[in-house]
Amino acid sequence: MLVGIPKEIKNNENRVAITPAGVANLVHAGHRVFVEKSAGVGSGFLDDQYTVAGAKIVTAEEAWSVDMVMKVKEPLPEEYGYFHEGLILFTYLHLAPEPALTKALTDNKVVGIAYETVQLSNGVLPLLVPMSEVAGRMATQLGAQFLEQPHGGKGILLGGIPGVSRGKVVIVGGGHVGTNAAKVAIGLGADVTILDLNPERLRQLDDIFGHSINTLISNPYNLAEAVSEADLVVGAVLIPGAKAPKLVTEDMIKSMKNGSVIIDVAIDQGGIFETTDRITTHDDPTYVKHGVVHYAVANMPGAVPRTSTLGLTNCTVPYAIQIANKGYVKACLEDEALLKGINTLDGYVTFKAVAEAHGLEYKEAKELLESSPSHII
Ligand SMILES: NC(=O)C1=CN([C@@H]2O[C@H](COP(=O)(O)OP(=O)(O)OC[C@H]3O[C@@H](n4cnc5c(N)ncnc54)[C@H](O)[C@@H]3O)[C@@H](O)[C@H]2O)C=CC1
Ligand SMILES: CC(=O)C(=O)O
């Protein structure tokens, strides 16, 4: 199979979908790899390293004229023109809040396999986890920074000092982002509260962190109370593949003190705060609404590309090799986790929550794959 790796074009997105080691693995398995010129530079990988590993350095157009494109972020409108029928696109897609991208993929009959919906039988999302680890740790780090007065915050140190109280961090959603945000917040000495809908998850968090955290079941009453007292709120809720629920209302934001900070990590799925009505960029990451600093960058790990590229590709490349070796039909029919990653196929939306988000017809990927000529042969 011919695999293409375009350079990412999103604002300050310096991750790349493959390392030279990943290229060597694909080449060793008998595949060809086209890497767009300078695609890896932001992550510290030079064209020469890719060449030595067996890749060919090409233009953007050539990197898209392949059987399978591996990317990091969802394609931007400038890239839709490269879509072609039967192209396998293996990347984060986040289609629920993206009607135009969903249409471009279905109109062009692209096989859209989304990293974020590949799901193991125990519910874990193996290709989202590494970036959630990064974004969760960054969320507290960034929150602490934006609480500093020169960055628009109320001017508090999350850990306090002897004789002065600690800052309050409220984390909504106790999954991978939430747990990693908590680790850093506890390390800084903050007063940490985690809300989750799932009591079993709260039990696990209690076992992990003990008395270093407070746990609260997530409901509008508890959320309103916790948010009103918080210095920093981290939005870390996920319903896989679906648009994020707007759990924190505008009134709750109004109840926060001026100079408080919210970090809406879940903005890639639309965000959980009613007031994060737009995505921000690493160039201009915050805006102030009702006196509260809002951060809503949808590619947070792009700011630490070296760590993120290594962490992401550790997990994505083994799946890419499966797809390249077997073809997507066989690979997805033989691996339930990968099958769940298919969001668009043969011109249809094949992920229920995405179809529901856009009012489009839903078709089961398995059915379409089983009736595909390459399966029948
Ligand atoms: N902005 C960015 O750059 C990045 C964003 N993300 C996003 O962060 C979000 C969270 O991801 P993960 O932590 O990996 O998901 P996860 O699945 O590990 O955790 C989500 C948690 O939310 C909980 N939850 C669901 N409904 C809830 C409710 N009503 N109230 C409270 N908790 C609720 C679940 O029980 C679960 O524990 C996702 O949207 C993900 O795509 C991840 C990485 C980077
Ligand atoms: C998960 C995601 O949106 C990211 O890593 O950018």
Short mmCIF file of C-alpha atoms and ligand atoms in Angstrom, two decimals:
data_model
loop_
_atom_site.label_atom_id
_atom_site.label_comp_id
_atom_site.label_asym_id
_atom_site.label_seq_id
_atom_site.Cartn_x
_atom_site.Cartn_y
_atom_site.Cartn_z
CA MET A 1 0.00 0.00 0.00
CA LEU A 2 1.10 3.60 -0.63
CA VAL A 3 0.84 5.67 2.57
CA GLY A 4 0.98 9.48 2.58
CA ILE A 5 1.90 11.79 5.45
CA PRO A 6 0.93 15.42 4.78
CA LYS A 7 2.33 18.28 6.85
CA GLU A 8 -0.23 19.53 9.38
CA ILE A 9 -1.60 22.99 8.56
CA LYS A 10 -3.69 23.84 11.62
CA ASN A 11 -2.52 26.82 13.71
CA ASN A 12 0.63 25.86 15.62
CA GLU A 13 0.10 22.17 14.89
CA ASN A 14 3.62 20.79 14.88
CA ARG A 15 2.81 17.15 15.42
CA VAL A 16 3.30 14.71 12.56
CA ALA A 17 1.49 11.42 11.96
CA ILE A 18 4.60 9.26 11.70
CA THR A 19 8.18 9.16 12.99
CA PRO A 20 11.13 7.78 11.01
CA ALA A 21 10.79 4.61 13.14
CA GLY A 22 7.16 4.26 11.96
CA VAL A 23 8.25 4.70 8.34
CA ALA A 24 10.85 1.97 8.80
CA ASN A 25 8.15 -0.36 10.21
CA LEU A 26 5.83 0.25 7.24
CA VAL A 27 8.64 -0.12 4.70
CA HIS A 28 9.81 -3.31 6.41
CA ALA A 29 6.27 -4.66 5.99
CA GLY A 30 6.50 -4.02 2.25
CA HIS A 31 4.74 -0.64 1.93
CA ARG A 32 5.79 2.67 0.36
CA VAL A 33 5.62 5.91 2.32
CA PHE A 34 5.41 9.48 0.96
CA VAL A 35 6.19 12.18 3.53
CA GLU A 36 5.50 15.82 2.68
CA LYS A 37 8.57 18.05 2.79
CA SER A 38 9.26 19.40 6.31
CA ALA A 39 6.28 17.50 7.77
CA GLY A 40 8.31 16.34 10.78
CA VAL A 41 10.42 19.41 11.44
CA GLY A 42 8.13 20.78 14.18
CA SER A 43 8.51 17.50 16.07
CA GLY A 44 12.28 17.39 15.57
CA PHE A 45 12.33 14.90 12.67
CA LEU A 46 14.21 16.00 9.56
CA ASP A 47 13.50 15.00 5.95
CA ASP A 48 16.84 13.18 5.79
CA GLN A 49 15.84 10.95 8.71
CA TYR A 50 12.66 9.96 6.87
CA THR A 51 14.62 9.31 3.69
CA VAL A 52 17.10 7.09 5.53
CA ALA A 53 14.13 5.18 6.98
CA GLY A 54 12.87 4.53 3.45
CA ALA A 55 10.34 7.32 2.75
CA LYS A 56 10.17 9.56 -0.31
CA ILE A 57 9.93 13.31 0.38
CA VAL A 58 7.10 14.77 -1.72
CA THR A 59 4.73 17.75 -2.22
CA ALA A 60 1.40 18.09 -0.38
CA GLU A 61 -0.47 16.99 -3.48
CA GLU A 62 1.62 13.83 -3.80
CA ALA A 63 1.25 13.07 -0.08
CA TRP A 64 -2.56 13.06 -0.61
CA SER A 65 -2.48 11.07 -3.89
CA VAL A 66 -2.09 7.75 -2.09
CA ASP A 67 -4.12 4.78 -0.81
CA MET A 68 -4.02 5.82 2.86
CA VAL A 69 -3.34 9.23 4.37
CA MET A 70 -2.22 9.32 8.00
CA LYS A 71 -2.67 12.67 9.70
CA VAL A 72 -2.97 14.10 13.19
CA LYS A 73 -5.77 16.69 13.05
CA GLU A 74 -9.00 16.73 11.09
CA PRO A 75 -8.54 18.10 7.54
CA LEU A 76 -9.20 21.82 7.13
CA PRO A 77 -11.31 23.18 4.22
CA GLU A 78 -8.11 23.90 2.23
CA GLU A 79 -7.47 20.13 2.25
CA TYR A 80 -10.95 18.93 1.21
CA GLY A 81 -9.94 19.30 -2.47
CA TYR A 82 -7.49 16.41 -2.02
CA PHE A 83 -10.22 13.92 -1.05
CA HIS A 84 -10.87 11.14 -3.57
CA GLU A 85 -13.07 8.07 -3.71
CA GLY A 86 -11.72 5.12 -1.73
CA LEU A 87 -9.03 7.18 0.06
CA ILE A 88 -8.44 5.79 3.55
CA LEU A 89 -8.06 8.73 5.94
CA PHE A 90 -6.69 7.69 9.32
CA THR A 91 -6.62 10.66 11.71
CA TYR A 92 -8.55 12.52 14.42
CA LEU A 93 -11.81 13.56 12.74
CA HIS A 94 -14.12 14.89 15.53
CA LEU A 95 -17.05 14.90 13.06
CA ALA A 96 -19.95 15.55 15.47
CA PRO A 97 -19.28 19.31 15.58
CA GLU A 98 -18.06 19.43 11.91
CA PRO A 99 -20.93 19.26 9.37
CA ALA A 100 -18.86 20.61 6.44
CA LEU A 101 -16.09 18.04 6.91
CA THR A 102 -18.66 15.25 7.29
CA LYS A 103 -20.24 16.30 3.98
CA ALA A 104 -16.89 16.54 2.19
CA LEU A 105 -15.94 13.03 3.36
CA THR A 106 -19.25 11.45 2.39
CA ASP A 107 -19.54 13.35 -0.92
CA ASN A 108 -16.08 12.04 -1.90
CA LYS A 109 -16.67 8.52 -0.53
CA VAL A 110 -13.63 8.71 1.74
CA VAL A 111 -13.07 5.86 4.21
CA GLY A 112 -12.80 8.03 7.33
CA ILE A 113 -11.27 6.11 10.25
CA ALA A 114 -11.22 8.36 13.32
CA TYR A 115 -8.53 7.84 15.93
CA GLU A 116 -10.89 9.05 18.65
CA THR A 117 -13.55 6.38 18.11
CA VAL A 118 -11.31 3.32 17.80
CA GLN A 119 -12.50 1.53 20.93
CA LEU A 120 -11.39 -1.62 22.76
CA SER A 121 -13.95 -4.03 24.22
CA ASN A 122 -13.33 -2.58 27.72
CA GLY A 123 -14.41 0.87 26.47
CA VAL A 124 -10.89 2.36 26.32
CA LEU A 125 -10.12 4.62 23.35
CA PRO A 126 -6.48 3.62 22.73
CA LEU A 127 -5.72 6.30 20.15
CA LEU A 128 -7.24 9.13 22.21
CA VAL A 129 -5.62 8.19 25.53
CA PRO A 130 -2.07 9.43 24.85
CA MET A 131 -3.26 12.88 23.74
CA SER A 132 -5.72 13.04 26.65
CA GLU A 133 -2.78 12.39 28.95
CA VAL A 134 -0.92 15.29 27.36
CA ALA A 135 -3.91 17.67 27.29
CA GLY A 136 -4.92 16.82 30.86
CA ARG A 137 -1.46 17.60 32.22
CA MET A 138 -1.31 20.76 30.10
CA ALA A 139 -4.75 21.90 31.30
CA THR A 140 -3.60 22.45 34.87
CA GLN A 141 -0.24 23.86 33.76
CA LEU A 142 -2.03 26.38 31.53
CA GLY A 143 -4.70 27.12 34.11
CA ALA A 144 -2.01 27.98 36.66
CA GLN A 145 -0.42 30.32 34.11
CA PHE A 146 -3.66 32.09 33.15
CA LEU A 147 -4.49 32.62 36.84
CA GLU A 148 -1.42 34.87 36.99
CA GLN A 149 -2.46 38.52 36.79
CA PRO A 150 -0.29 39.47 33.76
CA HIS A 151 -2.17 36.73 31.87
CA GLY A 152 -5.60 38.10 32.82
CA GLY A 153 -6.17 35.94 35.90
CA LYS A 154 -7.15 36.85 39.45
CA GLY A 155 -3.55 36.61 40.62
CA ILE A 156 -3.44 33.49 42.74
CA LEU A 157 -0.91 30.70 43.15
CA LEU A 158 -2.71 27.35 42.98
CA GLY A 159 -0.63 25.84 45.78
CA GLY A 160 -0.99 28.85 48.08
CA ILE A 161 1.72 29.32 50.73
CA PRO A 162 1.76 28.73 54.48
CA GLY A 163 -0.85 31.09 55.94
CA VAL A 164 -2.62 31.69 52.59
CA SER A 165 -5.27 29.31 51.24
CA ARG A 166 -4.77 27.09 48.20
CA GLY A 167 -6.51 27.62 44.87
CA LYS A 168 -9.57 25.52 43.99
CA VAL A 169 -9.44 23.34 40.87
CA VAL A 170 -12.67 21.72 39.70
CA ILE A 171 -12.38 19.00 37.07
CA VAL A 172 -15.57 17.98 35.24
CA GLY A 173 -15.10 14.43 33.91
CA GLY A 174 -12.77 12.00 35.66
CA GLY A 175 -11.47 10.05 32.64
CA HIS A 176 -8.00 10.31 31.10
CA VAL A 177 -7.93 14.10 30.73
CA GLY A 178 -9.44 14.58 34.18
CA THR A 179 -7.09 12.16 35.92
CA ASN A 180 -4.02 13.74 34.36
CA ALA A 181 -5.22 17.25 35.15
CA ALA A 182 -5.70 16.08 38.75
CA LYS A 183 -2.19 14.60 38.97
CA VAL A 184 -0.62 17.95 38.09
CA ALA A 185 -3.04 19.95 40.28
CA ILE A 186 -2.30 17.71 43.27
CA GLY A 187 1.43 18.09 42.53
CA LEU A 188 1.02 21.88 42.66
CA GLY A 189 -0.75 21.61 46.00
CA ALA A 190 -4.19 22.79 44.83
CA ASP A 191 -7.53 21.91 46.43
CA VAL A 192 -8.92 19.48 43.80
CA THR A 193 -12.51 18.35 43.17
CA ILE A 194 -13.44 15.88 40.43
CA LEU A 195 -17.03 15.43 39.21
CA ASP A 196 -18.09 12.43 37.15
CA LEU A 197 -21.40 10.88 36.20
CA ASN A 198 -20.12 7.38 36.88
CA PRO A 199 -19.98 6.44 40.60
CA GLU A 200 -17.66 3.52 39.82
CA ARG A 201 -15.15 5.91 38.24
CA LEU A 202 -15.35 8.13 41.35
CA ARG A 203 -14.56 5.06 43.49
CA GLN A 204 -11.51 4.32 41.33
CA LEU A 205 -10.34 7.93 41.60
CA ASP A 206 -10.80 7.80 45.36
CA ASP A 207 -8.66 4.64 45.46
CA ILE A 208 -5.96 6.29 43.31
CA PHE A 209 -5.79 9.70 44.96
CA GLY A 210 -7.25 9.13 48.44
CA HIS A 211 -7.72 12.32 50.46
CA SER A 212 -5.77 14.42 47.94
CA ILE A 213 -9.04 14.97 46.05
CA ASN A 214 -12.74 15.51 46.70
CA THR A 215 -15.10 13.53 44.49
CA LEU A 216 -18.63 14.60 43.60
CA ILE A 217 -21.30 12.95 41.53
CA SER A 218 -22.00 15.12 38.49
CA ASN A 219 -25.43 16.75 38.47
CA PRO A 220 -26.50 20.33 37.77
CA TYR A 221 -26.78 21.16 41.49
CA ASN A 222 -23.29 19.91 42.46
CA LEU A 223 -21.80 21.39 39.31
CA ALA A 224 -23.28 24.86 39.98
CA GLU A 225 -21.97 24.86 43.55
CA ALA A 226 -18.47 23.61 42.65
CA VAL A 227 -18.09 25.96 39.66
CA SER A 228 -19.14 29.04 41.66
CA GLU A 229 -16.32 28.44 44.14
CA ALA A 230 -13.62 27.40 41.66
CA ASP A 231 -10.55 29.34 40.59
CA LEU A 232 -9.92 26.94 37.71
CA VAL A 233 -12.44 24.65 35.99
CA VAL A 234 -11.27 21.97 33.54
CA GLY A 235 -13.84 20.57 31.05
CA ALA A 236 -12.96 16.89 30.51
CA VAL A 237 -16.22 15.12 29.66
CA LEU A 238 -16.58 12.75 26.73
CA ILE A 239 -19.42 10.77 25.23
CA PRO A 240 -17.42 8.92 22.53
CA GLY A 241 -17.99 10.33 19.05
CA ALA A 242 -20.87 12.57 20.18
CA LYS A 243 -21.14 16.32 20.54
CA ALA A 244 -20.12 17.27 24.08
CA PRO A 245 -23.05 18.13 26.40
CA LYS A 246 -23.16 21.80 27.48
CA LEU A 247 -23.05 21.01 31.20
CA VAL A 248 -21.75 24.32 32.56
CA THR A 249 -24.35 26.98 31.86
CA GLU A 250 -23.81 30.69 31.26
CA ASP A 251 -25.37 31.41 34.69
CA MET A 252 -22.80 29.12 36.33
CA ILE A 253 -20.00 31.05 34.58
CA LYS A 254 -21.54 34.35 35.75
CA SER A 255 -21.38 33.01 39.32
CA MET A 256 -17.57 32.69 39.15
CA LYS A 257 -15.29 35.44 40.49
CA ASN A 258 -13.59 37.77 38.04
CA GLY A 259 -10.22 36.46 36.88
CA SER A 260 -11.16 32.81 37.30
CA VAL A 261 -10.15 30.49 34.45
CA ILE A 262 -11.84 27.74 32.45
CA ILE A 263 -9.95 25.31 30.23
CA ASP A 264 -12.41 23.53 27.91
CA VAL A 265 -10.37 20.51 26.84
CA ALA A 266 -13.52 18.91 25.39
CA ILE A 267 -13.80 21.74 22.85
CA ASP A 268 -12.69 19.31 20.12
CA GLN A 269 -16.12 17.70 20.51
CA GLY A 270 -17.88 21.08 20.83
CA GLY A 271 -17.04 21.92 24.47
CA ILE A 272 -18.93 21.56 27.77
CA PHE A 273 -19.28 25.26 28.66
CA GLU A 274 -22.19 27.24 27.22
CA THR A 275 -19.84 30.20 26.91
CA THR A 276 -17.11 28.43 24.91
CA ASP A 277 -18.94 29.23 21.72
CA ARG A 278 -15.75 29.37 19.64
CA ILE A 279 -12.51 27.48 19.24
CA THR A 280 -9.34 29.43 20.02
CA THR A 281 -5.79 28.89 18.72
CA HIS A 282 -2.34 28.63 20.28
CA ASP A 283 -1.62 32.07 18.75
CA ASP A 284 -4.52 33.69 20.60
CA PRO A 285 -5.65 31.07 23.12
CA THR A 286 -7.97 32.98 25.47
CA TYR A 287 -10.84 35.44 25.60
CA VAL A 288 -12.70 36.90 28.57
CA LYS A 289 -16.45 36.49 29.04
CA HIS A 290 -18.34 37.53 32.21
CA GLY A 291 -14.91 38.31 33.72
CA VAL A 292 -13.77 34.68 33.33
CA VAL A 293 -10.73 33.75 31.20
CA HIS A 294 -11.78 31.13 28.62
CA TYR A 295 -9.24 28.78 26.96
CA ALA A 296 -10.63 26.63 24.12
CA VAL A 297 -7.78 25.32 21.96
CA ALA A 298 -8.79 22.15 20.09
CA ASN A 299 -5.23 20.91 19.47
CA MET A 300 -3.59 21.43 22.84
CA PRO A 301 -0.95 18.68 22.37
CA GLY A 302 0.24 20.51 19.25
CA ALA A 303 2.10 22.87 21.59
CA VAL A 304 4.33 20.05 22.87
CA PRO A 305 4.84 18.26 19.55
CA ARG A 306 7.88 16.18 20.38
CA THR A 307 6.23 14.44 23.36
CA SER A 308 2.88 14.27 21.59
CA THR A 309 4.11 12.87 18.27
CA LEU A 310 6.04 10.12 20.03
CA GLY A 311 3.10 9.31 22.33
CA LEU A 312 0.52 9.34 19.52
CA THR A 313 2.50 7.32 16.98
CA ASN A 314 3.40 4.67 19.58
CA CYS A 315 -0.32 3.85 19.48
CA THR A 316 -1.44 4.68 15.92
CA VAL A 317 1.30 3.04 13.84
CA PRO A 318 0.51 -0.59 14.82
CA TYR A 319 -3.09 -0.01 13.62
CA ALA A 320 -1.85 1.67 10.40
CA ILE A 321 0.31 -1.38 9.72
CA GLN A 322 -2.72 -3.66 10.18
CA ILE A 323 -4.71 -1.56 7.67
CA ALA A 324 -1.81 -1.46 5.19
CA ASN A 325 -1.09 -5.19 5.45
CA LYS A 326 -4.67 -6.45 5.19
CA GLY A 327 -6.53 -3.61 3.47
CA TYR A 328 -9.17 -1.70 5.45
CA VAL A 329 -11.99 -4.18 4.75
CA LYS A 330 -10.23 -7.22 6.25
CA ALA A 331 -8.42 -5.19 8.94
CA CYS A 332 -11.67 -3.67 10.23
CA LEU A 333 -13.70 -6.88 9.99
CA GLU A 334 -11.02 -8.72 11.97
CA ASP A 335 -10.59 -6.07 14.65
CA GLU A 336 -13.72 -4.78 16.43
CA ALA A 337 -11.77 -1.82 17.85
CA LEU A 338 -10.73 -0.59 14.41
CA LEU A 339 -14.24 -1.24 13.05
CA LYS A 340 -15.58 1.26 15.59
CA GLY A 341 -13.17 3.84 14.18
CA ILE A 342 -14.96 3.97 10.80
CA ASN A 343 -17.02 7.16 10.74
CA THR A 344 -17.60 7.46 6.98
CA LEU A 345 -17.70 4.77 4.30
CA ASP A 346 -19.07 4.45 0.76
CA GLY A 347 -20.71 7.88 1.04
CA TYR A 348 -22.49 7.13 4.32
CA VAL A 349 -22.00 8.15 7.93
CA THR A 350 -21.22 4.96 9.83
CA PHE A 351 -20.98 6.34 13.38
CA LYS A 352 -24.39 6.74 14.99
CA ALA A 353 -23.64 9.80 17.17
CA VAL A 354 -22.24 11.65 14.14
CA ALA A 355 -25.29 10.81 11.99
CA GLU A 356 -27.55 12.00 14.82
CA ALA A 357 -25.56 15.22 15.29
CA HIS A 358 -26.12 16.15 11.61
CA GLY A 359 -29.53 14.53 10.99
CA LEU A 360 -27.99 12.22 8.37
CA GLU A 361 -28.76 8.63 7.45
CA TYR A 362 -26.74 6.09 9.46
CA LYS A 363 -25.44 2.81 8.00
CA GLU A 364 -23.59 0.10 9.86
CA ALA A 365 -19.96 -0.08 8.76
CA LYS A 366 -19.87 -3.86 9.24
CA GLU A 367 -22.77 -4.39 6.82
CA LEU A 368 -21.15 -2.19 4.17
CA LEU A 369 -17.79 -3.93 4.58
CA GLU A 370 -19.32 -7.40 4.36
CA SER A 371 -20.98 -6.50 1.09
CA SER A 372 -17.88 -4.88 -0.39
CA PRO A 373 -16.39 -6.64 -3.47
CA SER A 374 -12.98 -7.13 -1.80
CA HIS A 375 -14.67 -9.04 1.05
CA ILE A 376 -16.87 -11.15 -1.19
CA ILE A 377 -13.87 -12.13 -3.38
N1 LIG B 1 -8.49 20.02 23.19
C1 LIG B 1 -7.58 19.08 22.96
O1 LIG B 1 -6.51 19.35 22.42
C2 LIG B 1 -7.83 17.69 23.38
C3 LIG B 1 -9.09 17.30 23.71
N2 LIG B 1 -9.35 16.05 24.19
C4 LIG B 1 -10.74 15.79 24.53
O2 LIG B 1 -10.95 15.74 25.93
C5 LIG B 1 -12.21 15.09 26.16
C6 LIG B 1 -12.07 14.08 27.29
O3 LIG B 1 -11.31 12.98 26.85
P1 LIG B 1 -10.92 11.73 27.80
O4 LIG B 1 -10.62 12.17 29.16
O5 LIG B 1 -9.93 10.93 27.06
O6 LIG B 1 -12.29 10.92 27.84
P2 LIG B 1 -12.63 9.73 28.82
O7 LIG B 1 -13.64 8.89 28.11
O8 LIG B 1 -11.39 9.07 29.34
O9 LIG B 1 -13.32 10.46 30.05
C7 LIG B 1 -14.54 11.15 29.95
C8 LIG B 1 -15.21 11.11 31.30
O10 LIG B 1 -16.38 11.93 31.24
C9 LIG B 1 -17.32 11.34 32.11
N3 LIG B 1 -18.64 11.92 31.88
C10 LIG B 1 -19.55 11.64 30.90
N4 LIG B 1 -20.65 12.41 31.07
C11 LIG B 1 -20.42 13.20 32.16
C12 LIG B 1 -21.16 14.18 32.85
N5 LIG B 1 -22.38 14.53 32.45
N6 LIG B 1 -20.60 14.79 33.93
C13 LIG B 1 -19.37 14.43 34.37
N7 LIG B 1 -18.63 13.49 33.77
C14 LIG B 1 -19.14 12.88 32.68
C15 LIG B 1 -17.20 9.85 31.82
O11 LIG B 1 -17.79 9.07 32.83
C16 LIG B 1 -15.67 9.71 31.73
O12 LIG B 1 -15.11 9.36 32.98
C17 LIG B 1 -12.60 14.49 24.81
O13 LIG B 1 -13.51 15.33 24.15
C18 LIG B 1 -11.30 14.46 24.06
O14 LIG B 1 -11.45 14.40 22.66
C19 LIG B 1 -8.37 15.12 24.34
C20 LIG B 1 -7.08 15.44 23.99
C21 LIG B 1 -6.72 16.73 23.44
C1 LIG B 2 -7.46 14.62 20.60
C2 LIG B 2 -7.18 15.86 19.91
O1 LIG B 2 -8.08 16.56 19.51
C3 LIG B 2 -5.82 16.27 19.70
O2 LIG B 2 -4.89 15.58 20.15
O3 LIG B 2 -5.59 17.33 19.07
#
